[in-house]
Short mmCIF file of C-alpha atoms and ligand atoms in Angstrom, two decimals:
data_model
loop_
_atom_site.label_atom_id
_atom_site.label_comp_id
_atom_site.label_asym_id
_atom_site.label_seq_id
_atom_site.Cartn_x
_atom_site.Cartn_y
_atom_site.Cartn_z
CA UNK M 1223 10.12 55.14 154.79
CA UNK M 1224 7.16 52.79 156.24
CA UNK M 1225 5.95 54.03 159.43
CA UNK M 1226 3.99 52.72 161.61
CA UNK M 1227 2.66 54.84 164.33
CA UNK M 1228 1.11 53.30 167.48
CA UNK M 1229 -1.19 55.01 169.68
CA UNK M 1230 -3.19 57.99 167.72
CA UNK M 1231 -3.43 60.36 170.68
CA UNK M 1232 -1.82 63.64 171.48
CA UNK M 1233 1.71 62.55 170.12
CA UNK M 1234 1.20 59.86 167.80
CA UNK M 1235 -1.51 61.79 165.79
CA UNK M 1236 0.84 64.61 165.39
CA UNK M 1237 3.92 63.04 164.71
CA UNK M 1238 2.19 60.55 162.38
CA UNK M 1239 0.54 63.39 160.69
CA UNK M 1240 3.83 65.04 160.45
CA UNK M 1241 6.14 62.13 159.18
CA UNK M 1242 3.33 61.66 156.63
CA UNK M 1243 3.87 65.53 155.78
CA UNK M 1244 7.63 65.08 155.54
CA UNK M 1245 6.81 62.66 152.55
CA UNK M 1246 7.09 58.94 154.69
CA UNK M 1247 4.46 56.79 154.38
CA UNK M 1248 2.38 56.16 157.42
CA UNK M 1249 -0.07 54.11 159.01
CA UNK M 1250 -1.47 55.30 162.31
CA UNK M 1251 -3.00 52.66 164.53
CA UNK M 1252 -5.25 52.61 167.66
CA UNK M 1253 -6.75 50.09 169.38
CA UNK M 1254 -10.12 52.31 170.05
CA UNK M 1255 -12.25 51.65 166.90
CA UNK M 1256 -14.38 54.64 167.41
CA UNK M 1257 -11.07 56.83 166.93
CA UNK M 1258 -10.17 55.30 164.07
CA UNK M 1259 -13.61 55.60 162.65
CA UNK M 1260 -13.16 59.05 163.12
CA UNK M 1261 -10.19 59.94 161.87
CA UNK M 1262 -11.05 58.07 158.82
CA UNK M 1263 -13.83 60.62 157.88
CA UNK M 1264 -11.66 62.99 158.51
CA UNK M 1265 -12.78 64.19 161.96
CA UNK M 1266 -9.70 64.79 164.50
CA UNK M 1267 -10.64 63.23 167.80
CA UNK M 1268 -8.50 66.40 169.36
CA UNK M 1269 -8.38 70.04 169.23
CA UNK M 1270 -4.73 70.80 168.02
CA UNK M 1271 -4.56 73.77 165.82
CA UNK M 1272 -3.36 72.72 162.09
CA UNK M 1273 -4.32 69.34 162.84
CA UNK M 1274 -7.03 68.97 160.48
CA UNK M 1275 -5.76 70.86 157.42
CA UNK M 1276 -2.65 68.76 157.84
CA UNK M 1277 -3.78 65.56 158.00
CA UNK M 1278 -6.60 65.99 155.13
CA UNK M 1279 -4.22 66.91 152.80
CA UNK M 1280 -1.76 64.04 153.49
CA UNK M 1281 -5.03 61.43 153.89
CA UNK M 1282 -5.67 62.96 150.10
CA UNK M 1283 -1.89 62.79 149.05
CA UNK M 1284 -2.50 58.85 149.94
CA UNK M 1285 0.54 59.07 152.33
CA UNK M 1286 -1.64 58.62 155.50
CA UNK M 1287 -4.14 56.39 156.47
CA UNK M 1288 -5.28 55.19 160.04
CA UNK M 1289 -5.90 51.36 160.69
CA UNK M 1290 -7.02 49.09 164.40
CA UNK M 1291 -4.89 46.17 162.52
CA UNK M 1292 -1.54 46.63 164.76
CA UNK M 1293 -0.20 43.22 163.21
CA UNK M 1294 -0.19 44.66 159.10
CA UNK M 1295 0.68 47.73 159.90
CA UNK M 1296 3.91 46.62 161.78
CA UNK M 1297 4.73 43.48 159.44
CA UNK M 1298 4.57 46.41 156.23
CA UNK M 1299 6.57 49.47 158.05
CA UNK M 1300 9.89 49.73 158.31
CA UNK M 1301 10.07 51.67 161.75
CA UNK M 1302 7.48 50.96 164.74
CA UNK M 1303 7.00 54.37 166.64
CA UNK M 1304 5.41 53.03 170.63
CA UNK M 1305 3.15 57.01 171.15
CA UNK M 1306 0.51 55.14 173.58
CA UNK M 1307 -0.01 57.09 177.00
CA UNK M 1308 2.44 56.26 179.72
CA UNK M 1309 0.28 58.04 182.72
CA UNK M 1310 1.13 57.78 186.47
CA UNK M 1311 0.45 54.19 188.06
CA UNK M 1312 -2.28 54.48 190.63
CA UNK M 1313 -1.47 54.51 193.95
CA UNK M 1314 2.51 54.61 193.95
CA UNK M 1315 3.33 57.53 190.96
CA UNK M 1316 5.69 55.38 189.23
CA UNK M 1317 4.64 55.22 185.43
CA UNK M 1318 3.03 52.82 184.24
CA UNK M 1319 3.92 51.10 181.83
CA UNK M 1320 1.51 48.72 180.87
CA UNK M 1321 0.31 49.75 177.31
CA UNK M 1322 4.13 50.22 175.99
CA UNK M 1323 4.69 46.79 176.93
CA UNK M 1324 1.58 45.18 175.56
CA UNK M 1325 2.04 47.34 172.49
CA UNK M 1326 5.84 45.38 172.54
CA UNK M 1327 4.46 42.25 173.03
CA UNK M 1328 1.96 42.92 169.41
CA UNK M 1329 4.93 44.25 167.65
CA UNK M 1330 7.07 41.14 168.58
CA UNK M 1331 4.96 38.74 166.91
CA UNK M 1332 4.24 40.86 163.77
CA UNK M 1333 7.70 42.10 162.89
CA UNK M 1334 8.38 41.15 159.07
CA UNK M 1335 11.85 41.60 158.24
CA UNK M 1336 15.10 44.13 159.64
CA UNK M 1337 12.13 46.74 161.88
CA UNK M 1338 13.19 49.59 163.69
CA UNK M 1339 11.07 49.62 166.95
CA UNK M 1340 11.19 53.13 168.84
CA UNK M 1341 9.77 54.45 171.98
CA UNK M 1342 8.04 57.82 171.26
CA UNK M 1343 6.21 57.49 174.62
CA UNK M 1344 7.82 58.93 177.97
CA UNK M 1345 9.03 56.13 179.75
CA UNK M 1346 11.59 55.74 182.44
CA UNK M 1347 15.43 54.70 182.24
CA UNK M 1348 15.62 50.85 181.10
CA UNK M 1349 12.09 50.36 179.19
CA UNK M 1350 14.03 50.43 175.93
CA UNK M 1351 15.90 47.28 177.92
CA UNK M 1352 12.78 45.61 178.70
CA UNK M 1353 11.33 46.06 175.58
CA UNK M 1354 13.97 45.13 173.97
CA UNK M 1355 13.69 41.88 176.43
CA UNK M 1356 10.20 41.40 175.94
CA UNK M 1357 10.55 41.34 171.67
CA UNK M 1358 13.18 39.03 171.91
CA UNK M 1359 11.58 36.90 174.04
CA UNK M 1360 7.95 36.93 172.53
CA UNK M 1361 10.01 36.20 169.16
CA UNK M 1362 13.20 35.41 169.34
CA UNK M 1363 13.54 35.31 165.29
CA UNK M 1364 12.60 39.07 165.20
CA UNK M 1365 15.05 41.33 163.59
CA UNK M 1366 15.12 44.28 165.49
CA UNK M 1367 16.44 47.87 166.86
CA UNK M 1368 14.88 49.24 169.60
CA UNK M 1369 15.80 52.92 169.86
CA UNK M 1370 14.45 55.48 172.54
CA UNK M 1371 13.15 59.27 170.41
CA UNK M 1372 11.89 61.36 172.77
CA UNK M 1373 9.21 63.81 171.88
CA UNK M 1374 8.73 67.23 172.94
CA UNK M 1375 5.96 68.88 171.06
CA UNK M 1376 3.81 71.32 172.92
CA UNK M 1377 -0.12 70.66 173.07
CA UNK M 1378 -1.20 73.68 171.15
CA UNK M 1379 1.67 74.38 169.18
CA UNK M 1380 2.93 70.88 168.44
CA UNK M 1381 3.08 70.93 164.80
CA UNK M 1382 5.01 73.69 164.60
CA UNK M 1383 6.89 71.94 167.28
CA UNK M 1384 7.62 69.03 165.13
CA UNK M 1385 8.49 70.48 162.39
CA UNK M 1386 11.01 73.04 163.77
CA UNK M 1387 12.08 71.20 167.02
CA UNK M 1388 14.83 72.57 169.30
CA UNK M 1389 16.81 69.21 168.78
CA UNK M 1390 15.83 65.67 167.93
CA UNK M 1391 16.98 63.34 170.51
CA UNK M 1392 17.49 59.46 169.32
CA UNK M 1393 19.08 57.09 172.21
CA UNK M 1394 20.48 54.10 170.06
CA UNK M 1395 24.83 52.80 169.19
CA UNK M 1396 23.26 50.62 166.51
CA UNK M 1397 24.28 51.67 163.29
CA UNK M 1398 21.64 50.06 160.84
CA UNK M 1399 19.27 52.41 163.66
CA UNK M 1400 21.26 55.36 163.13
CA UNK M 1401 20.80 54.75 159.20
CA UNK M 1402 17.35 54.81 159.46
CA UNK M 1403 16.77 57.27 162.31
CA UNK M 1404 18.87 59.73 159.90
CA UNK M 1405 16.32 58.66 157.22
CA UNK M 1406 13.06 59.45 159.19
CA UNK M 1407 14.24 62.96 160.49
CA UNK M 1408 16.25 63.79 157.29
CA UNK M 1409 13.48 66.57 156.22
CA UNK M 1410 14.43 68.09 159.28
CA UNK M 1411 18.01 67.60 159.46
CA UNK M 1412 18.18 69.31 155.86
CA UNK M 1413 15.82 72.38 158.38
CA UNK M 1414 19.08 72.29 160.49
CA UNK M 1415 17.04 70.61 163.37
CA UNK M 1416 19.66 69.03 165.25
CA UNK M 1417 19.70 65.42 164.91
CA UNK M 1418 21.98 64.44 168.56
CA UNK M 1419 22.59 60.65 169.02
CA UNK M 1420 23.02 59.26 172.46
CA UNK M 1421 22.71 55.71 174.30
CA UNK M 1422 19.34 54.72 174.89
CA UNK M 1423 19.31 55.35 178.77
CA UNK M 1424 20.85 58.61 178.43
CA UNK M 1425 17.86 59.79 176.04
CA UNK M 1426 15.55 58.48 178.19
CA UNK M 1427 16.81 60.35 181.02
CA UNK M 1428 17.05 63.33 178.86
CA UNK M 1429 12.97 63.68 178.28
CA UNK M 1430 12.72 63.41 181.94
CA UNK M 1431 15.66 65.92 183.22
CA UNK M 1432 14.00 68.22 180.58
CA UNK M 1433 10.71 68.35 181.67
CA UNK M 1434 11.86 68.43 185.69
CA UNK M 1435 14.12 71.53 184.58
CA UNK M 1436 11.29 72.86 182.69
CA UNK M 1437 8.22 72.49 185.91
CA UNK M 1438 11.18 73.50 188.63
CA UNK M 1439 11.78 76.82 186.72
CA UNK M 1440 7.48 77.12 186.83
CA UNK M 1441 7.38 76.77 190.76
CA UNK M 1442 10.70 78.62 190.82
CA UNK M 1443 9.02 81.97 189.61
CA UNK M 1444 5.55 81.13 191.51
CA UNK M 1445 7.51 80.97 194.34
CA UNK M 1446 8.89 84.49 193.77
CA UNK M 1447 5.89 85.30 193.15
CA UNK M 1448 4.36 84.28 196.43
CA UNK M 1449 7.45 86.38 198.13
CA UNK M 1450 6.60 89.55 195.24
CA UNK M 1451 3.19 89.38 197.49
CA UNK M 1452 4.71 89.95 200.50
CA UNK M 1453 7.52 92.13 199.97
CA UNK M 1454 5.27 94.98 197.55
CA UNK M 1455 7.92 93.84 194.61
CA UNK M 1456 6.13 92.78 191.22
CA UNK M 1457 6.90 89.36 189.32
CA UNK M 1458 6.24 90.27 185.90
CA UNK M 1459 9.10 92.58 185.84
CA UNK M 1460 11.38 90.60 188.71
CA UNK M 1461 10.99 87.65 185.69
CA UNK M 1462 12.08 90.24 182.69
CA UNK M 1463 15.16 91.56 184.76
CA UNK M 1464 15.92 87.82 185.37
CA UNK M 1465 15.03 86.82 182.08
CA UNK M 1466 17.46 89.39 180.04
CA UNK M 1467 20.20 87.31 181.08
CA UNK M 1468 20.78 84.46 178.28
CA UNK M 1469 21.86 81.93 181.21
CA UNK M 1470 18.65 81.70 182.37
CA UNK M 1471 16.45 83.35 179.42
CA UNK M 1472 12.75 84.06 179.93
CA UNK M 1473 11.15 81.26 178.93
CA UNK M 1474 8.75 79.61 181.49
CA UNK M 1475 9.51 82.39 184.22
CA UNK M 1476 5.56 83.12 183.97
CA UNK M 1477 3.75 82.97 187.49
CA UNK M 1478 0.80 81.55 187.55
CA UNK M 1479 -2.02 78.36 189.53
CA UNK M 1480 1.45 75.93 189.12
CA UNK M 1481 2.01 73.81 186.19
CA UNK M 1482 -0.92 70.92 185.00
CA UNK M 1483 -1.20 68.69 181.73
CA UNK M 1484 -0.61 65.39 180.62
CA UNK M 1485 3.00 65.74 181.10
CA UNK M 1486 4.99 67.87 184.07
CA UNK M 1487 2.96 66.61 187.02
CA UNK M 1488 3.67 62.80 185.53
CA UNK M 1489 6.84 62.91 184.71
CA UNK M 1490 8.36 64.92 187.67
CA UNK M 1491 6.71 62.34 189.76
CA UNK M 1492 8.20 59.22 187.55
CA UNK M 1493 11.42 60.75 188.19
CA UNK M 1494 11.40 60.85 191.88
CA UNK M 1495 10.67 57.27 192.17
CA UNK M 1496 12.84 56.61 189.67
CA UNK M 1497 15.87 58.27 191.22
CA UNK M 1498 14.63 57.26 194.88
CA UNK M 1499 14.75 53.57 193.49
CA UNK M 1500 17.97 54.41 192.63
CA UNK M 1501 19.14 55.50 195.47
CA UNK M 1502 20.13 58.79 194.08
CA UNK M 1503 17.25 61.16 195.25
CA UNK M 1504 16.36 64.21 193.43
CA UNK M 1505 15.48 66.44 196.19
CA UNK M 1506 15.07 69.44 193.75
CA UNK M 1507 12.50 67.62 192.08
CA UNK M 1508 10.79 66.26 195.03
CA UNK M 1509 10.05 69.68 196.38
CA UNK M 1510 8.60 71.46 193.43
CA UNK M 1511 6.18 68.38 192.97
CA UNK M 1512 5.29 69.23 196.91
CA UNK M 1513 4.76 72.94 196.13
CA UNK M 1514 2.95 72.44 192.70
CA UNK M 1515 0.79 70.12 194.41
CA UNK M 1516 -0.37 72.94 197.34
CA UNK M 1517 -0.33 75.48 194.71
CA UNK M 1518 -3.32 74.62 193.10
CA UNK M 1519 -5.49 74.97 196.35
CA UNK M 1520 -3.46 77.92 197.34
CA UNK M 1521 -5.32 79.73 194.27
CA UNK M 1522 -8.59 78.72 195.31
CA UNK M 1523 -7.61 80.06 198.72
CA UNK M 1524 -6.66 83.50 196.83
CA UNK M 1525 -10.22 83.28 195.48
CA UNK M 1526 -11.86 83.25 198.78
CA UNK M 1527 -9.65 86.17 199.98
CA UNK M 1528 -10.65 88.52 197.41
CA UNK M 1529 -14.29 87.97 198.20
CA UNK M 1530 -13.95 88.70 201.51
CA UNK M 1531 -12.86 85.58 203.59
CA UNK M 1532 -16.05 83.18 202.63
CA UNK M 1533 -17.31 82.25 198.96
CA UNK M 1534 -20.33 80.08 200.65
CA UNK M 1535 -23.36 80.69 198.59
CA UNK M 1536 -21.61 82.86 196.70
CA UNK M 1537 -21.43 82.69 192.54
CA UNK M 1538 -17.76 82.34 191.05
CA UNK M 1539 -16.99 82.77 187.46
CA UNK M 1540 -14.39 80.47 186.19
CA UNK M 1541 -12.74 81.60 182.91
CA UNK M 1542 -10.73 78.58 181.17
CA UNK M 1543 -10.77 75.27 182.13
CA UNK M 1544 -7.66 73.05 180.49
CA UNK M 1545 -4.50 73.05 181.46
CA UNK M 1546 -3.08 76.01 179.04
CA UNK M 1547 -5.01 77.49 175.58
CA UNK M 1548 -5.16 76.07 172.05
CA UNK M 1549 -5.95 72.59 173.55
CA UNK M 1550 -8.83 70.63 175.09
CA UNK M 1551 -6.99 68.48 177.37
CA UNK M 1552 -7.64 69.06 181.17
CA UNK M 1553 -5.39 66.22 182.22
CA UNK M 1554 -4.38 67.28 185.66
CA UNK M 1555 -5.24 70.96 184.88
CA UNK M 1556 -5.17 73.51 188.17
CA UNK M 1557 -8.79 74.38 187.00
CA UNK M 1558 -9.99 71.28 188.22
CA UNK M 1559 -8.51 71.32 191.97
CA UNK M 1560 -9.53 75.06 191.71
CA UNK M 1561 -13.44 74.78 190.91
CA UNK M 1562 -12.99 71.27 193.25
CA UNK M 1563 -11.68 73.67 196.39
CA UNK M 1564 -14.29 76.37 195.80
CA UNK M 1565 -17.21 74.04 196.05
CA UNK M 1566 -15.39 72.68 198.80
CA UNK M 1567 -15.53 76.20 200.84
CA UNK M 1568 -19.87 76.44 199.39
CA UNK M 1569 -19.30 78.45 196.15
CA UNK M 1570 -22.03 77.91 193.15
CA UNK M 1571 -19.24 77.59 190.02
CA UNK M 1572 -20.02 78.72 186.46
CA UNK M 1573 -17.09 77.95 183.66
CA UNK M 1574 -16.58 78.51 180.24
CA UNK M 1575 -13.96 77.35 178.21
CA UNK M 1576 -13.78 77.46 174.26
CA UNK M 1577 -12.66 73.56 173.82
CA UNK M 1578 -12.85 71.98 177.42
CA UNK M 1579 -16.72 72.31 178.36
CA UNK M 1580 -17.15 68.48 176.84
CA UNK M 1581 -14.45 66.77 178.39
CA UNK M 1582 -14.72 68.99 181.87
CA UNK M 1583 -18.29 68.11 182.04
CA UNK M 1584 -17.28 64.33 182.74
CA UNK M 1585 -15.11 65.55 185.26
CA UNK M 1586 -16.97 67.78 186.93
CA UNK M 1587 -19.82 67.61 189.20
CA UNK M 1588 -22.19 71.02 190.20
CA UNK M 1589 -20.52 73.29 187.40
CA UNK M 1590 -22.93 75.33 185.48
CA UNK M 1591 -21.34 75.62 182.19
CA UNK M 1592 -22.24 78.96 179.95
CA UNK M 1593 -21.83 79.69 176.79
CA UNK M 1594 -19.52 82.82 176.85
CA UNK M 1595 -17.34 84.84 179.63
CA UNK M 1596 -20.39 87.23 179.85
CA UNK M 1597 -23.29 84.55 180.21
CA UNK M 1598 -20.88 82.99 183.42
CA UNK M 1599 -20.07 86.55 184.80
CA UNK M 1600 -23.76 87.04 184.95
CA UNK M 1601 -24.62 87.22 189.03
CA UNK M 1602 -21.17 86.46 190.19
CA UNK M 1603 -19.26 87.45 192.85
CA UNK M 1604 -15.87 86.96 191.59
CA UNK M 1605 -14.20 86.31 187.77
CA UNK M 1606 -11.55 83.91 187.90
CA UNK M 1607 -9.16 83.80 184.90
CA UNK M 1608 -7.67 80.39 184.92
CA UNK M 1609 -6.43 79.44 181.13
CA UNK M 1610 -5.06 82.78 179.04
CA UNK M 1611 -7.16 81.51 175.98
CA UNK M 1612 -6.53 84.74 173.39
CA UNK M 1613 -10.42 85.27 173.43
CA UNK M 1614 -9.92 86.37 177.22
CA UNK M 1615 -7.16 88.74 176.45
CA UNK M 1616 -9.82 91.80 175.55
CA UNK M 1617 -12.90 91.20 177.57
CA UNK M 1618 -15.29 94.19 177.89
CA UNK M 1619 -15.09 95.15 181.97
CA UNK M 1620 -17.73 97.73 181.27
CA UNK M 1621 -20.43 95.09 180.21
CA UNK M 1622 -18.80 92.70 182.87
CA UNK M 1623 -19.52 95.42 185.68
CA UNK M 1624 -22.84 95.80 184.44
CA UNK M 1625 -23.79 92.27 184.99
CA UNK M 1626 -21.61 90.83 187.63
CA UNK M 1627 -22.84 90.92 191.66
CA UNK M 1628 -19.63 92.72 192.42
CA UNK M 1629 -16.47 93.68 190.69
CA UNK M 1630 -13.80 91.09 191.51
CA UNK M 1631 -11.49 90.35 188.71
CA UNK M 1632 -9.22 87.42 189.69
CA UNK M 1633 -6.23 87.07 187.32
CA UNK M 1634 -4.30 84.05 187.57
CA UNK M 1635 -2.19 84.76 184.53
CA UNK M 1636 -1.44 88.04 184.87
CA UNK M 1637 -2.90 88.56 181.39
CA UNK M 1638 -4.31 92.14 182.76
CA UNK M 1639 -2.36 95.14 183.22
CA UNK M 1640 -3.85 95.91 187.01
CA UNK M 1641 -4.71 99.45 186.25
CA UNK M 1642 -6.54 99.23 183.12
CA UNK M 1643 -8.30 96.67 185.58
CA UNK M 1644 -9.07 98.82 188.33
CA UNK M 1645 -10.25 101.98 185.79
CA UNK M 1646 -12.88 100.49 185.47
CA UNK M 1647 -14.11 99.75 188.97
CA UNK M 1648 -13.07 96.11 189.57
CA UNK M 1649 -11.17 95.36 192.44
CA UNK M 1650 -8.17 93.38 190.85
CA UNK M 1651 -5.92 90.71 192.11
CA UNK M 1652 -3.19 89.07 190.38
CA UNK M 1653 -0.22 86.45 191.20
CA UNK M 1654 3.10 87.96 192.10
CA UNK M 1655 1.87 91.84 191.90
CA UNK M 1656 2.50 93.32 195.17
CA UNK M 1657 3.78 96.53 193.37
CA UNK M 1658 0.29 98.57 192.58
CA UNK M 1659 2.35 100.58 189.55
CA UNK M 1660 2.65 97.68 185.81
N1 NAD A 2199 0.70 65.07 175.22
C1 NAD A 2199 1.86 65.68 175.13
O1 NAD A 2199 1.95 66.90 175.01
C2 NAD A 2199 3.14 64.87 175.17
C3 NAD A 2199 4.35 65.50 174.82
C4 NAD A 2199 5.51 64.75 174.83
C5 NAD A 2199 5.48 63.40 175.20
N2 NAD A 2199 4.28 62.82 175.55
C6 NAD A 2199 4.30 61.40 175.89
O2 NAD A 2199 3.77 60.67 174.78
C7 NAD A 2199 3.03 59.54 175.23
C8 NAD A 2199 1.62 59.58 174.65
O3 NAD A 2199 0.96 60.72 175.19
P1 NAD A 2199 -0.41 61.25 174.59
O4 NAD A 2199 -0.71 62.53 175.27
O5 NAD A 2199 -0.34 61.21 173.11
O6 NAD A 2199 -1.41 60.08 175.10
P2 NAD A 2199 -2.89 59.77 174.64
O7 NAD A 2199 -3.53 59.12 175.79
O8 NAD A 2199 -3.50 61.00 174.03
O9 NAD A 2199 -2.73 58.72 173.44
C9 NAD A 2199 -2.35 57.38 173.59
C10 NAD A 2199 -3.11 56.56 172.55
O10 NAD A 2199 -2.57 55.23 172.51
C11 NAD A 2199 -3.64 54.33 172.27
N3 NAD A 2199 -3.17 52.97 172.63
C12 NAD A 2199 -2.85 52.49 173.84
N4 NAD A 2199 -2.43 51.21 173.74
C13 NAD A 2199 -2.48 50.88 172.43
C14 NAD A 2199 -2.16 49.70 171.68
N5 NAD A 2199 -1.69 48.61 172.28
N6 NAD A 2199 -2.36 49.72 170.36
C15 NAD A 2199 -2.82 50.82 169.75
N7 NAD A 2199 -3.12 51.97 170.39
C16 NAD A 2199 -2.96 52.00 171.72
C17 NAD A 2199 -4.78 54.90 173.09
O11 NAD A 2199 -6.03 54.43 172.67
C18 NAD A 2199 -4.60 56.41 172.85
O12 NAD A 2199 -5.36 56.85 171.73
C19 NAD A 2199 3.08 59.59 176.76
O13 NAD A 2199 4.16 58.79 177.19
C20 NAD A 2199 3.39 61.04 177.05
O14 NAD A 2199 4.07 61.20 178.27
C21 NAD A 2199 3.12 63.53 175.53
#
């Protein structure tokens, strides 16, 4: 198969990439030069483990190659993936949907021949009608399916991801689009990744109901967590005892600053307005965007407890920065509200973070960045372990002692077992651990 992949970001880079691996020929295209530029030396605009191995060897292989020119690549390919960012619209949360629909309006007068157009991107119930609206319209010669394909990938484990997904959702009754649908995943399907066909509003809907499932079941356990506090009960093992039954498994039961990233915070709020302009509220959805949203503040607030009531003046350590390890993306990452409310209450805030420190330095102001956990630590008051990159899973509390103003270990992600903590002099606080025995 053709493919041409629109939008080389996150998702289109990776499934590109991938498609290109299954043995497809693909073309990815972006409309920022610079990326392209890039990615045609060979240099991967984003830190996604694999990335770079992959896509070298299938640039070599002559199977992938990156291109700005939207209009060749769609009048060659046989199937149009839409992967261009869908992020909340200013002001009201709906999302916004301006680049899928420009992107529609290119493909419509490019098309060359029977085209399979599909919507990669998250996008609400009914853009698969108005894109189908807007091709027809723009060209009304164009012979096209437009079919909704959900993705699902995980930043930081996303090729593995795509190549071994849970299930492979494809919203489309047309049958020359099932044809070719079957075609593109057929690697896969021969894997025994499920391949399950739906109408396109119901696979829209099905992106969105997973990821509000997936961020309630987040805020479910912080919220146990919170109560753990109170009631001298810990979380960790409240979430294994909960998590040995198979109806609710123990995925995602892990307490922590709330969910972040380019996708829960988005999407749960897309599907509020969504359902609210539907008249159909989702009230269980409303509420854990509420509680996520205080959440993040909350932690900061947890911060300034454990140094005693005030951090003014004070130096805080800040370990991790995006929104979860083995990525650099801080899109709406609880880091940033974190560091934000701590220099809101006086604190002086040093970070590290192994792939953030470029990107967080545009969107931070007053942050001394250092070059390791020990060079932050250095003078500080507190050490705040935000992201549970592996490099912060054996840090040496001895050397930290030695340096730090006074021993305050902060664990957000209850990465630490609380007594190895405490052994060696650190006062230690945790989410959910109100039980003083791991
Ligand atoms: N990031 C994730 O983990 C993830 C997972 C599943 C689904 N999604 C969804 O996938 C979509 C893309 O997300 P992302 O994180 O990859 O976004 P991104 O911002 O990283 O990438 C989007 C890319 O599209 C390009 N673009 C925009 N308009 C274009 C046009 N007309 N022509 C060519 N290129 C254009 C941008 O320059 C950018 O490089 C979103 O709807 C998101 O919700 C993301």
């Amino acid at each position: 198969m053709k493919i041409a992949m629109i939008g080389a970001g996150y998702v289109g880079l990776v499934s590109g990439v991938c498609f290109a691996d299954f043995g497809h020929e693909v073309v990815c295209v972006d409309n920022v030069a610079e990326k392209i530029e890039a990615l045609r030396k060979g240099e991967i605009p984003i830190y996604e483990p694999g990335l770079q191995e992959l896509a070298a060897s299938n640039s070599e292989a002559g199977r992938l190659n990156y291109s700005t020119d939207l209009d060749a690549a769609v009048a060659w390919a046989d199937v149009v993936f839409i992967a261009v960012g869908t992020p909340s619209r200013r002001g009201d949360g709906h999302a916004d949907l301006t680049y899928v629909y420009a992107a529609a309006r290119q493909i419509a007068k490019a098309v060359d021949g029977y085209t399979v157009v599909v919507t990669k991107s998250t996008v609400p119930v009914g853009t698969g009608d108005e894109v189908e609206r807007i091709i027809r319209e723009t060209n009304p010669e164009a012979d096209v399916s437009v079919v909704s394909n959900p993705e699902f990938l995980r930043e930081g484990a996303a090729i593995g991801d795509f190549k071994r997904p849970d299930r492979i959702v494809v919203g489309t009754e047309d049958p020359r689009a099932i044809a070719v649908m079957t075609e593109v995943y057929r690697p896969l399907h021969l894997n025994q990744g499920p391949l399950f066909f739906c109408e396109r509003r119901t696979s829209e809907l099905i992106k969105y109901a997973a990821n509000a499932f997936l961020a309630m079941k987040i805020t479910f356990i912080n919220e146990i967590a919170d109560l753990c506090e109170s009631l001298g009960a810990d979380v960790q093992k409240v979430a294994r005892g909960i998590g040995y039954d198979k109806r609710i498994g123990d995925k995602f039961l892990h307490a922590g600053p709330g969910y972040g990233g380019s996708c829960f915070p988005k999407d749960t709020l897309a599907l509020v307005k969504t359902a609210c302009d539907a008249e159909s509220p989702v009230r269980l959805i409303e509420t854990t965007v509420a509680i996520n949203d205080n959440r993040k503040r909350a932690m900061a607030r947890k911060v300034i407890a454990a140094c005693g009531g005030s951090v003014r003046d004070k130096r805080i350590a800040v370990l991790g920065l995006t929104f979860k390890p083995n990525t650099d993306d801080l899109r709406e990452a609880p880091s940033l509200t974190i560091i934000q409310a701590l220099q809101d209450h006086g604190a002086r805030v040093a970070a590290f973070d192994p792939e953030g420190m470029k990107g967080a330095e545009q969107l931070l102001s007053g942050v001394e960045f250092g070059s390791d956990p020990y060079a932050i630590a250095a003078g500080a008051e507190a050490l705040v372990l935000v992201t549970e990159w592996d490099e912060f899973r054996a840090l040496d509390f001895r050397r930290l002692h030695a340096t730090m103003a006074s021993p305050i270990f902060v664990d957000l992600r209850n990465v630490y077992p609380q007594q190895e903590v405490r052994r060696h002099g650190f006062e230690y606080v945790g989410v959910g651990r109100g039980s003083d025995r791991d």
